[in-house]
N, CA, C and O atoms as a printed pandas DataFrame, in Angstrom:
     atom_number atom_name residue_name chain_id  residue_number  x_coord  y_coord  z_coord
0              1         N          MET        A               1   88.741  115.027   94.171
1              2        CA          MET        A               1   88.717  115.329   92.594
2              3         C          MET        A               1   88.300  113.882   92.092
3              4         O          MET        A               1   88.928  112.866   92.392
4              5         N          LYS        A               2   87.319  113.904   91.400
5              6        CA          LYS        A               2   86.721  112.815   90.683
6              7         C          LYS        A               2   87.252  112.558   89.351
7              8         O          LYS        A               2   87.287  113.535   88.604
8              9         N          LYS        A               3   87.688  111.404   88.883
9             10        CA          LYS        A               3   88.022  111.075   87.499
10            11         C          LYS        A               3   86.895  110.934   86.604
11            12         O          LYS        A               3   85.886  110.325   86.962
12            13         N          MET        A               4   87.017  111.510   85.359
13            14        CA          MET        A               4   86.025  111.559   84.467
14            15         C          MET        A               4   86.730  110.409   83.181
15            16         O          MET        A               4   87.814  110.493   82.602
16            17         N          LYS        A               5   85.711  109.442   83.054
17            18        CA          LYS        A               5   86.332  108.350   82.121
18            19         C          LYS        A               5   85.451  108.441   80.617
19            20         O          LYS        A               5   84.232  108.295   80.529
20            21         N          VAL        A               6   86.307  108.693   79.573
21            22        CA          VAL        A               6   85.992  108.926   78.226
22            23         C          VAL        A               6   86.060  107.420   77.377
23            24         O          VAL        A               6   87.066  106.818   77.752
24            25         N          LEU        A               7   85.511  106.865   76.645
25            26        CA          LEU        A               7   85.469  105.562   75.725
26            27         C          LEU        A               7   85.483  106.031   74.404
27            28         O          LEU        A               7   84.536  106.672   73.949
28            29         N          ILE        A               8   86.478  105.761   73.761
29            30        CA          ILE        A               8   86.520  106.258   72.499
30            31         C          ILE        A               8   86.825  104.882   71.343
31            32         O          ILE        A               8   87.796  104.131   71.425
32            33         N          HIS        A               9   86.088  104.826   70.632
33            34        CA          HIS        A               9   86.200  103.841   69.619
34            35         C          HIS        A               9   86.829  104.365   68.275
35            36         O          HIS        A               9   86.056  104.957   67.522
36            37         N          LEU        A              10   87.891  104.247   67.959
37            38        CA          LEU        A              10   88.508  104.735   66.772
38            39         C          LEU        A              10   88.253  104.103   65.595
39            40         O          LEU        A              10   88.053  104.815   64.611
40            41         N          ASN        A              11   88.212  102.778   65.469
41            42        CA          ASN        A              11   87.839  101.992   64.322
42            43         C          ASN        A              11   87.267  100.612   64.677
43            44         O          ASN        A              11   87.244  100.196   65.835
44            45         N          ARG        A              12   86.850   99.991   63.725
45            46        CA          ARG        A              12   86.358   98.711   63.948
46            47         C          ARG        A              12   87.319   97.651   63.972
47            48         O          ARG        A              12   88.375   97.822   63.362
48            49         N          GLY        A              13   87.102   96.538   64.612
49            50        CA          GLY        A              13   88.071   95.462   64.935
50            51         C          GLY        A              13   88.346   95.506   66.379
51            52         O          GLY        A              13   87.842   96.357   67.113
52            53         N          GLU        A              14   89.195   94.533   66.807
53            54        CA          GLU        A              14   89.625   94.193   68.068
54            55         C          GLU        A              14   90.219   95.399   68.779
55            56         O          GLU        A              14   89.872   95.708   69.919
56            57         N          ARG        A              15   91.259   96.170   67.969
57            58        CA          ARG        A              15   92.029   97.121   68.470
58            59         C          ARG        A              15   91.363   98.373   68.081
59            60         O          ARG        A              15   90.676   98.442   67.062
60            61         N          GLY        A              16   91.576   99.473   68.965
61            62        CA          GLY        A              16   90.943  100.911   68.518
62            63         C          GLY        A              16   89.949  101.369   69.430
63            64         O          GLY        A              16   89.332  102.396   69.146
64            65         N          SER        A              17   89.685  100.701   70.575
65            66        CA          SER        A              17   89.000  101.219   71.882
66            67         C          SER        A              17   89.910  101.682   72.860
67            68         O          SER        A              17   90.894  100.997   73.138
68            69         N          TYR        A              18   89.665  102.922   73.493
69            70        CA          TYR        A              18   90.661  103.288   74.396
70            71         C          TYR        A              18   89.734  104.020   75.356
71            72         O          TYR        A              18   88.859  104.810   75.001
72            73         N          LEU        A              19   90.090  103.586   76.932
73            74        CA          LEU        A              19   89.464  104.281   77.854
74            75         C          LEU        A              19   90.310  105.235   78.396
75            76         O          LEU        A              19   91.376  104.905   78.917
76            77         N          LEU        A              20   89.896  106.527   78.314
77            78        CA          LEU        A              20   90.721  107.504   78.755
78            79         C          LEU        A              20   90.141  107.956   80.260
79            80         O          LEU        A              20   88.957  107.871   80.585
80            81         N          SER        A              21   91.159  108.426   81.058
81            82        CA          SER        A              21   91.017  108.959   82.427
82            83         C          SER        A              21   91.444  110.542   82.562
83            84         O          SER        A              21   92.544  110.946   82.187
84            85         N          PHE        A              22   90.531  111.309   83.089
85            86        CA          PHE        A              22   91.021  112.723   83.305
86            87         C          PHE        A              22   90.677  113.130   84.782
87            88         O          PHE        A              22   89.715  112.651   85.382
88            89         N          LYS        A              23   91.485  113.993   85.285
89            90        CA          LYS        A              23   91.413  114.368   86.568
90            91         C          LYS        A              23   90.804  115.818   86.566
91            92         O          LYS        A              23   91.049  116.621   85.666
92            93         N          GLY        A              24   90.039  116.078   87.577
93            94        CA          GLY        A              24   89.842  117.629   87.814
94            95         C          GLY        A              24   88.668  118.047   87.071
95            96         O          GLY        A              24   88.338  117.394   86.081
96            97         N          ASN        A              25   87.923  119.180   87.478
97            98        CA          ASN        A              25   86.844  119.690   86.685
98            99         C          ASN        A              25   87.271  120.561   85.483
99           100         O          ASN        A              25   86.414  120.800   84.632
100          101         N          ALA        A              26   88.487  121.044   85.339
101          102        CA          ALA        A              26   89.048  121.916   84.063
102          103         C          ALA        A              26   89.210  120.786   83.075
103          104         O          ALA        A              26   88.866  121.023   81.917
104          105         N          ALA        A              27   89.666  119.639   83.356
105          106        CA          ALA        A              27   89.704  118.516   82.218
106          107         C          ALA        A              27   88.487  118.193   81.782
107          108         O          ALA        A              27   88.216  118.117   80.583
108          109         N          ALA        A              28   87.585  117.960   82.804
109          110        CA          ALA        A              28   86.046  117.621   82.315
110          111         C          ALA        A              28   85.472  118.755   81.501
111          112         O          ALA        A              28   84.850  118.504   80.469
112          113         N          ARG        A              29   85.661  120.040   81.937
113          114        CA          ARG        A              29   85.172  120.910   80.993
114          115         C          ARG        A              29   85.563  121.121   79.567
115          116         O          ARG        A              29   84.806  121.500   78.673
116          117         N          ARG        A              30   87.124  120.765   79.433
117          118        CA          ARG        A              30   87.865  120.713   78.181
118          119         C          ARG        A              30   87.131  119.526   77.346
119          120         O          ARG        A              30   86.856  119.633   76.151
120          121         N          VAL        A              31   86.870  118.453   78.087
121          122        CA          VAL        A              31   86.651  117.340   77.392
122          123         C          VAL        A              31   85.223  117.439   76.811
123          124         O          VAL        A              31   84.953  117.035   75.680
124          125         N          LYS        A              32   84.281  118.026   77.689
125          126        CA          LYS        A              32   82.949  118.213   77.190
126          127         C          LYS        A              32   82.999  119.239   76.009
127          128         O          LYS        A              32   82.181  119.118   75.097
128          129         N          THR        A              33   83.847  120.158   75.993
129          130        CA          THR        A              33   84.084  121.238   74.898
130          131         C          THR        A              33   84.543  120.597   73.612
131          132         O          THR        A              33   84.051  120.849   72.512
132          133         N          ILE        A              34   85.317  119.927   73.791
133          134        CA          ILE        A              34   85.747  119.069   72.563
134          135         C          ILE        A              34   84.778  118.176   71.907
135          136         O          ILE        A              34   84.590  118.196   70.691
136          137         N          LEU        A              35   84.141  117.360   72.757
137          138        CA          LEU        A              35   82.950  116.524   72.107
138          139         C          LEU        A              35   81.875  117.194   71.660
139          140         O          LEU        A              35   81.119  116.659   70.848
140          141         N          ARG        A              36   81.654  118.481   72.135
141          142        CA          ARG        A              36   80.473  119.014   71.468
142          143         C          ARG        A              36   80.841  119.846   70.290
143          144         O          ARG        A              36   79.935  120.453   69.720
144          145         N          ASP        A              37   82.050  119.944   69.863
145          146        CA          ASP        A              37   82.500  120.754   68.702
146          147         C          ASP        A              37   82.498  119.833   67.458
147          148         O          ASP        A              37   82.879  118.664   67.495
148          149         N          PRO        A              38   82.039  120.454   66.367
149          150        CA          PRO        A              38   81.538  119.755   65.114
150          151         C          PRO        A              38   82.799  119.454   64.524
151          152         O          PRO        A              38   82.662  118.608   63.640
152          153         N          ASN        A              39   83.702  119.742   64.644
153          154        CA          ASN        A              39   85.088  119.243   64.066
154          155         C          ASN        A              39   86.015  118.341   65.376
155          156         O          ASN        A              39   87.199  118.485   65.682
156          157         N          GLN        A              40   85.153  117.555   65.872
157          158        CA          GLN        A              40   85.759  116.372   66.911
158          159         C          GLN        A              40   86.620  115.728   66.342
159          160         O          GLN        A              40   87.571  115.412   67.057
160          161         N          ASP        A              41   86.659  115.306   64.985
161          162        CA          ASP        A              41   87.388  114.218   64.681
162          163         C          ASP        A              41   89.059  114.428   64.903
163          164         O          ASP        A              41   89.832  113.617   65.412
164          165         N          ARG        A              42   89.346  115.662   64.405
165          166        CA          ARG        A              42   90.666  115.962   64.661
166          167         C          ARG        A              42   90.984  116.326   65.977
167          168         O          ARG        A              42   92.173  116.184   66.265
168          169         N          MET        A              43   90.263  116.747   66.833
169          170        CA          MET        A              43   90.255  117.001   68.362
170          171         C          MET        A              43   90.663  115.988   69.070
171          172         O          MET        A              43   91.564  116.066   69.905
172          173         N          LEU        A              44   89.989  114.890   68.770
173          174        CA          LEU        A              44   90.181  113.565   69.275
174          175         C          LEU        A              44   91.618  113.056   69.567
175          176         O          LEU        A              44   91.824  112.334   70.542
176          177         N          ARG        A              45   92.543  113.405   68.781
177          178        CA          ARG        A              45   94.104  113.122   68.933
178          179         C          ARG        A              45   94.554  113.979   70.053
179          180         O          ARG        A              45   95.430  113.568   70.815
180          181         N          THR        A              46   93.976  115.218   70.211
181          182        CA          THR        A              46   94.564  116.050   71.076
182          183         C          THR        A              46   94.081  115.460   72.506
183          184         O          THR        A              46   94.857  115.452   73.462
184          185         N          LEU        A              47   92.776  114.973   72.601
185          186        CA          LEU        A              47   92.120  114.447   73.668
186          187         C          LEU        A              47   93.063  113.093   74.040
187          188         O          LEU        A              47   93.433  112.964   75.207
188          189         N          LEU        A              48   93.372  112.276   73.216
189          190        CA          LEU        A              48   94.315  111.278   73.473
190          191         C          LEU        A              48   95.534  111.532   74.312
191          192         O          LEU        A              48   95.884  110.989   75.360
192          193         N          MET        A              49   96.167  112.603   73.520
193          194        CA          MET        A              49   97.389  113.074   74.169
194          195         C          MET        A              49   97.280  113.514   75.545
195          196         O          MET        A              49   98.228  113.292   76.297
196          197         N          GLN        A              50   96.233  114.117   75.977
197          198        CA          GLN        A              50   95.878  115.111   77.228
198          199         C          GLN        A              50   95.468  113.936   78.392
199          200         O          GLN        A              50   95.423  114.262   79.579
200          201         N          SER        A              51   95.258  112.939   78.081
201          202        CA          SER        A              51   94.824  111.835   79.071
202          203         C          SER        A              51   95.724  111.527   80.176
203          204         O          SER        A              51   96.882  111.193   79.927
204          205         N          VAL        A              52   95.351  111.599   81.226
205          206        CA          VAL        A              52   96.115  111.167   82.371
206          207         C          VAL        A              52   96.487  109.450   82.302
207          208         O          VAL        A              52   97.468  108.877   82.779
208          209         N          ARG        A              53   95.597  109.006   81.709
209          210        CA          ARG        A              53   95.666  107.412   81.692
210          211         C          ARG        A              53   94.866  106.949   80.561
211          212         O          ARG        A              53   93.708  107.325   80.378
212          213         N          ARG        A              54   95.511  106.101   79.773
213          214        CA          ARG        A              54   95.154  105.568   78.491
214          215         C          ARG        A              54   95.183  104.122   78.445
215          216         O          ARG        A              54   96.296  103.606   78.351
216          217         N          VAL        A              55   94.132  103.348   78.497
217          218        CA          VAL        A              55   94.043  101.953   78.327
218          219         C          VAL        A              55   93.354  101.410   77.284
219          220         O          VAL        A              55   92.197  101.793   77.108
220          221         N          GLU        A              56   93.935  100.418   76.397
221          222        CA          GLU        A              56   93.220   99.938   75.132
222          223         C          GLU        A              56   92.304   98.928   75.808
223          224         O          GLU        A              56   92.616   98.277   76.805
224          225         N          VAL        A              57   91.043   98.856   75.111
225          226        CA          VAL        A              57   90.053   97.818   75.749
226          227         C          VAL        A              57   89.954   96.685   74.694
227          228         O          VAL        A              57   89.888   96.843   73.475
228          229         N          ALA        A              58   89.957   95.463   75.407
229          230        CA          ALA        A              58   89.722   94.590   74.292
230          231         C          ALA        A              58   88.120   94.458   74.153
231          232         O          ALA        A              58   87.232   94.883   74.892
232          233         N          SER        A              59   88.054   93.712   72.931
233          234        CA          SER        A              59   86.570   93.589   72.427
234          235         C          SER        A              59   85.694   92.812   73.652
235          236         O          SER        A              59   84.530   93.173   73.824
236          237         N          ARG        A              60   86.168   91.921   74.359
237          238        CA          ARG        A              60   85.200   91.372   75.419
238          239         C          ARG        A              60   84.872   91.936   76.533
239          240         O          ARG        A              60   84.036   91.501   77.325
240          241         N          ASP        A              61   85.803   93.373   76.694
241          242        CA          ASP        A              61   85.392   94.168   77.893
242          243         C          ASP        A              61   84.817   95.470   77.309
243          244         O          ASP        A              61   84.822   96.436   78.071
244          245         N          ARG        A              62   84.294   95.650   76.005
245          246        CA          ARG        A              62   83.891   96.875   75.694
246          247         C          ARG        A              62   82.624   97.154   76.488
247          248         O          ARG        A              62   82.601   98.307   76.920
248          249         N          LYS        A              63   81.503   96.373   76.816
249          250        CA          LYS        A              63   80.273   96.647   77.554
250          251         C          LYS        A              63   80.774   97.104   78.958
251          252         O          LYS        A              63   80.203   98.043   79.512
252          253         N          LYS        A              64   81.676   96.560   79.466
253          254        CA          LYS        A              64   81.990   96.971   80.875
254          255         C          LYS        A              64   82.633   98.509   80.792
255          256         O          LYS        A              64   82.339   99.415   81.572
256          257         N          ALA        A              65   83.460   98.599   79.818
257          258        CA          ALA        A              65   84.183   99.966   79.841
258          259         C          ALA        A              65   82.960  101.098   79.404
259          260         O          ALA        A              65   82.944  102.215   79.922
260          261         N          GLU        A              66   82.046  100.713   78.493
261          262        CA          GLU        A              66   80.883  101.721   78.203
262          263         C          GLU        A              66   79.995  101.847   79.410
263          264         O          GLU        A              66   79.392  102.910   79.558
264          265         N          ALA        A              67   79.854  100.915   80.258
265          266        CA          ALA        A              67   79.152  100.975   81.492
266          267         C          ALA        A              67   79.802  102.062   82.466
267          268         O          ALA        A              67   79.124  102.780   83.201
268          269         N          SER        A              68   81.345  102.102   82.379
269          270        CA          SER        A              68   82.102  102.833   83.430
270          271         C          SER        A              68   82.331  104.302   82.974
271          272         O          SER        A              68   82.590  105.206   83.769
272          273         N          ALA        A              69   82.223  104.455   81.723
273          274        CA          ALA        A              69   82.603  105.701   81.091
274          275         C          ALA        A              69   81.357  106.850   81.316
275          276         O          ALA        A              69   80.170  106.580   81.500
276          277         N          ARG        A              70   81.785  107.799   81.268
277          278        CA          ARG        A              70   80.997  109.096   81.297
278          279         C          ARG        A              70   80.424  109.481   79.786
279          280         O          ARG        A              70   79.258  109.818   79.577
280          281         N          PHE        A              71   81.398  109.376   78.827
281          282        CA          PHE        A              71   80.978  109.650   77.511
282          283         C          PHE        A              71   81.698  108.539   76.734
283          284         O          PHE        A              71   82.791  108.070   77.050
284          285         N          VAL        A              72   80.893  108.148   75.594
285          286        CA          VAL        A              72   81.287  107.102   74.611
286          287         C          VAL        A              72   81.155  107.673   73.295
287          288         O          VAL        A              72   80.060  107.996   72.835
288          289         N          VAL        A              73   82.374  107.820   72.604
289          290        CA          VAL        A              73   82.320  108.570   71.451
290          291         C          VAL        A              73   82.903  107.587   70.264
291          292         O          VAL        A              73   83.894  106.907   70.529
292          293         N          SER        A              74   82.343  107.511   69.051
293          294        CA          SER        A              74   82.884  106.667   68.058
294          295         C          SER        A              74   83.637  107.833   66.829
295          296         O          SER        A              74   83.621  109.064   66.844
296          297         N          GLN        A              75   84.123  107.093   66.045
297          298        CA          GLN        A              75   84.949  107.894   64.996
298          299         C          GLN        A              75   83.660  108.523   64.019
299          300         O          GLN        A              75   83.826  109.613   63.471
300          301         N          ARG        A              76   82.615  107.906   63.874
301          302        CA          ARG        A              76   81.559  108.603   63.065
302          303         C          ARG        A              76   80.866  109.787   63.739
303          304         O          ARG        A              76   79.881  110.253   63.166
304          305         N          GLY        A              77   81.235  110.281   64.795
305          306        CA          GLY        A              77   80.661  111.344   65.113
306          307         C          GLY        A              77   79.639  111.066   66.257
307          308         O          GLY        A              77   79.120  112.032   66.817
308          309         N          TYR        A              78   79.306  109.727   66.653
309          310        CA          TYR        A              78   78.388  109.621   67.632
310          311         C          TYR        A              78   78.908  109.765   69.006
311          312         O          TYR        A              78   79.887  109.121   69.385
312          313         N          THR        A              79   78.227  110.658   69.813
313          314        CA          THR        A              79   78.651  110.757   71.127
314          315         C          THR        A              79   77.491  110.520   72.116
315          316         O          THR        A              79   76.396  111.069   71.986
316          317         N          ALA        A              80   77.810  109.640   73.144
317          318        CA          ALA        A              80   76.649  109.541   74.189
318          319         C          ALA        A              80   77.199  109.775   75.395
319          320         O          ALA        A              80   78.184  109.207   75.866
320          321         N          GLU        A              81   76.397  110.817   75.999
321          322        CA          GLU        A              81   76.701  110.899   77.729
322          323         C          GLU        A              81   75.907  110.231   78.673
323          324         O          GLU        A              81   74.684  110.367   78.675
324          325         N          ARG        A              82   76.525  109.494   79.507
325          326        CA          ARG        A              82   75.793  108.913   80.527
326          327         C          ARG        A              82   75.492  109.811   81.778
327          328         O          ARG        A              82   76.375  110.250   82.516
328          329         N          LEU        A              83   74.209  110.025   81.927
329          330        CA          LEU        A              83   73.709  110.996   82.833
330          331         C          LEU        A              83   73.793  110.448   84.452
331          332         O          LEU        A              83   74.054  111.165   85.418
332          333         N          ALA        A              84   73.532  109.147   84.479
333          334        CA          ALA        A              84   73.235  108.674   85.724
334          335         C          ALA        A              84   74.725  108.218   86.449
335          336         O          ALA        A              84   74.740  107.754   87.589
C-alpha cells in the first residue's frame, strides 16, 4: 500500500502548512472526494483529523513538501494535483 500525501496551507505566515499522510486506496478516494467538493473548507478539518500522520511544515521546507505531495490545497479553495 502506497501512502498518499496532501499538503494543506491553512493560513499565511510560518505556521499553518501541514503535510498529511494517508494509507490505502479507500483513504485516497475519500481525500479526492473531499478536495473536489465545493464546500471543502469545512471538510478540511475532518481531513486533518483522519490523517495517519500530520507534520507541520516550516516555511523553508514548503517547496520540498509541495514537491512530495500528491495534492496541494490552500484555504482559498485552490487545489493542485500532481499527476507525475
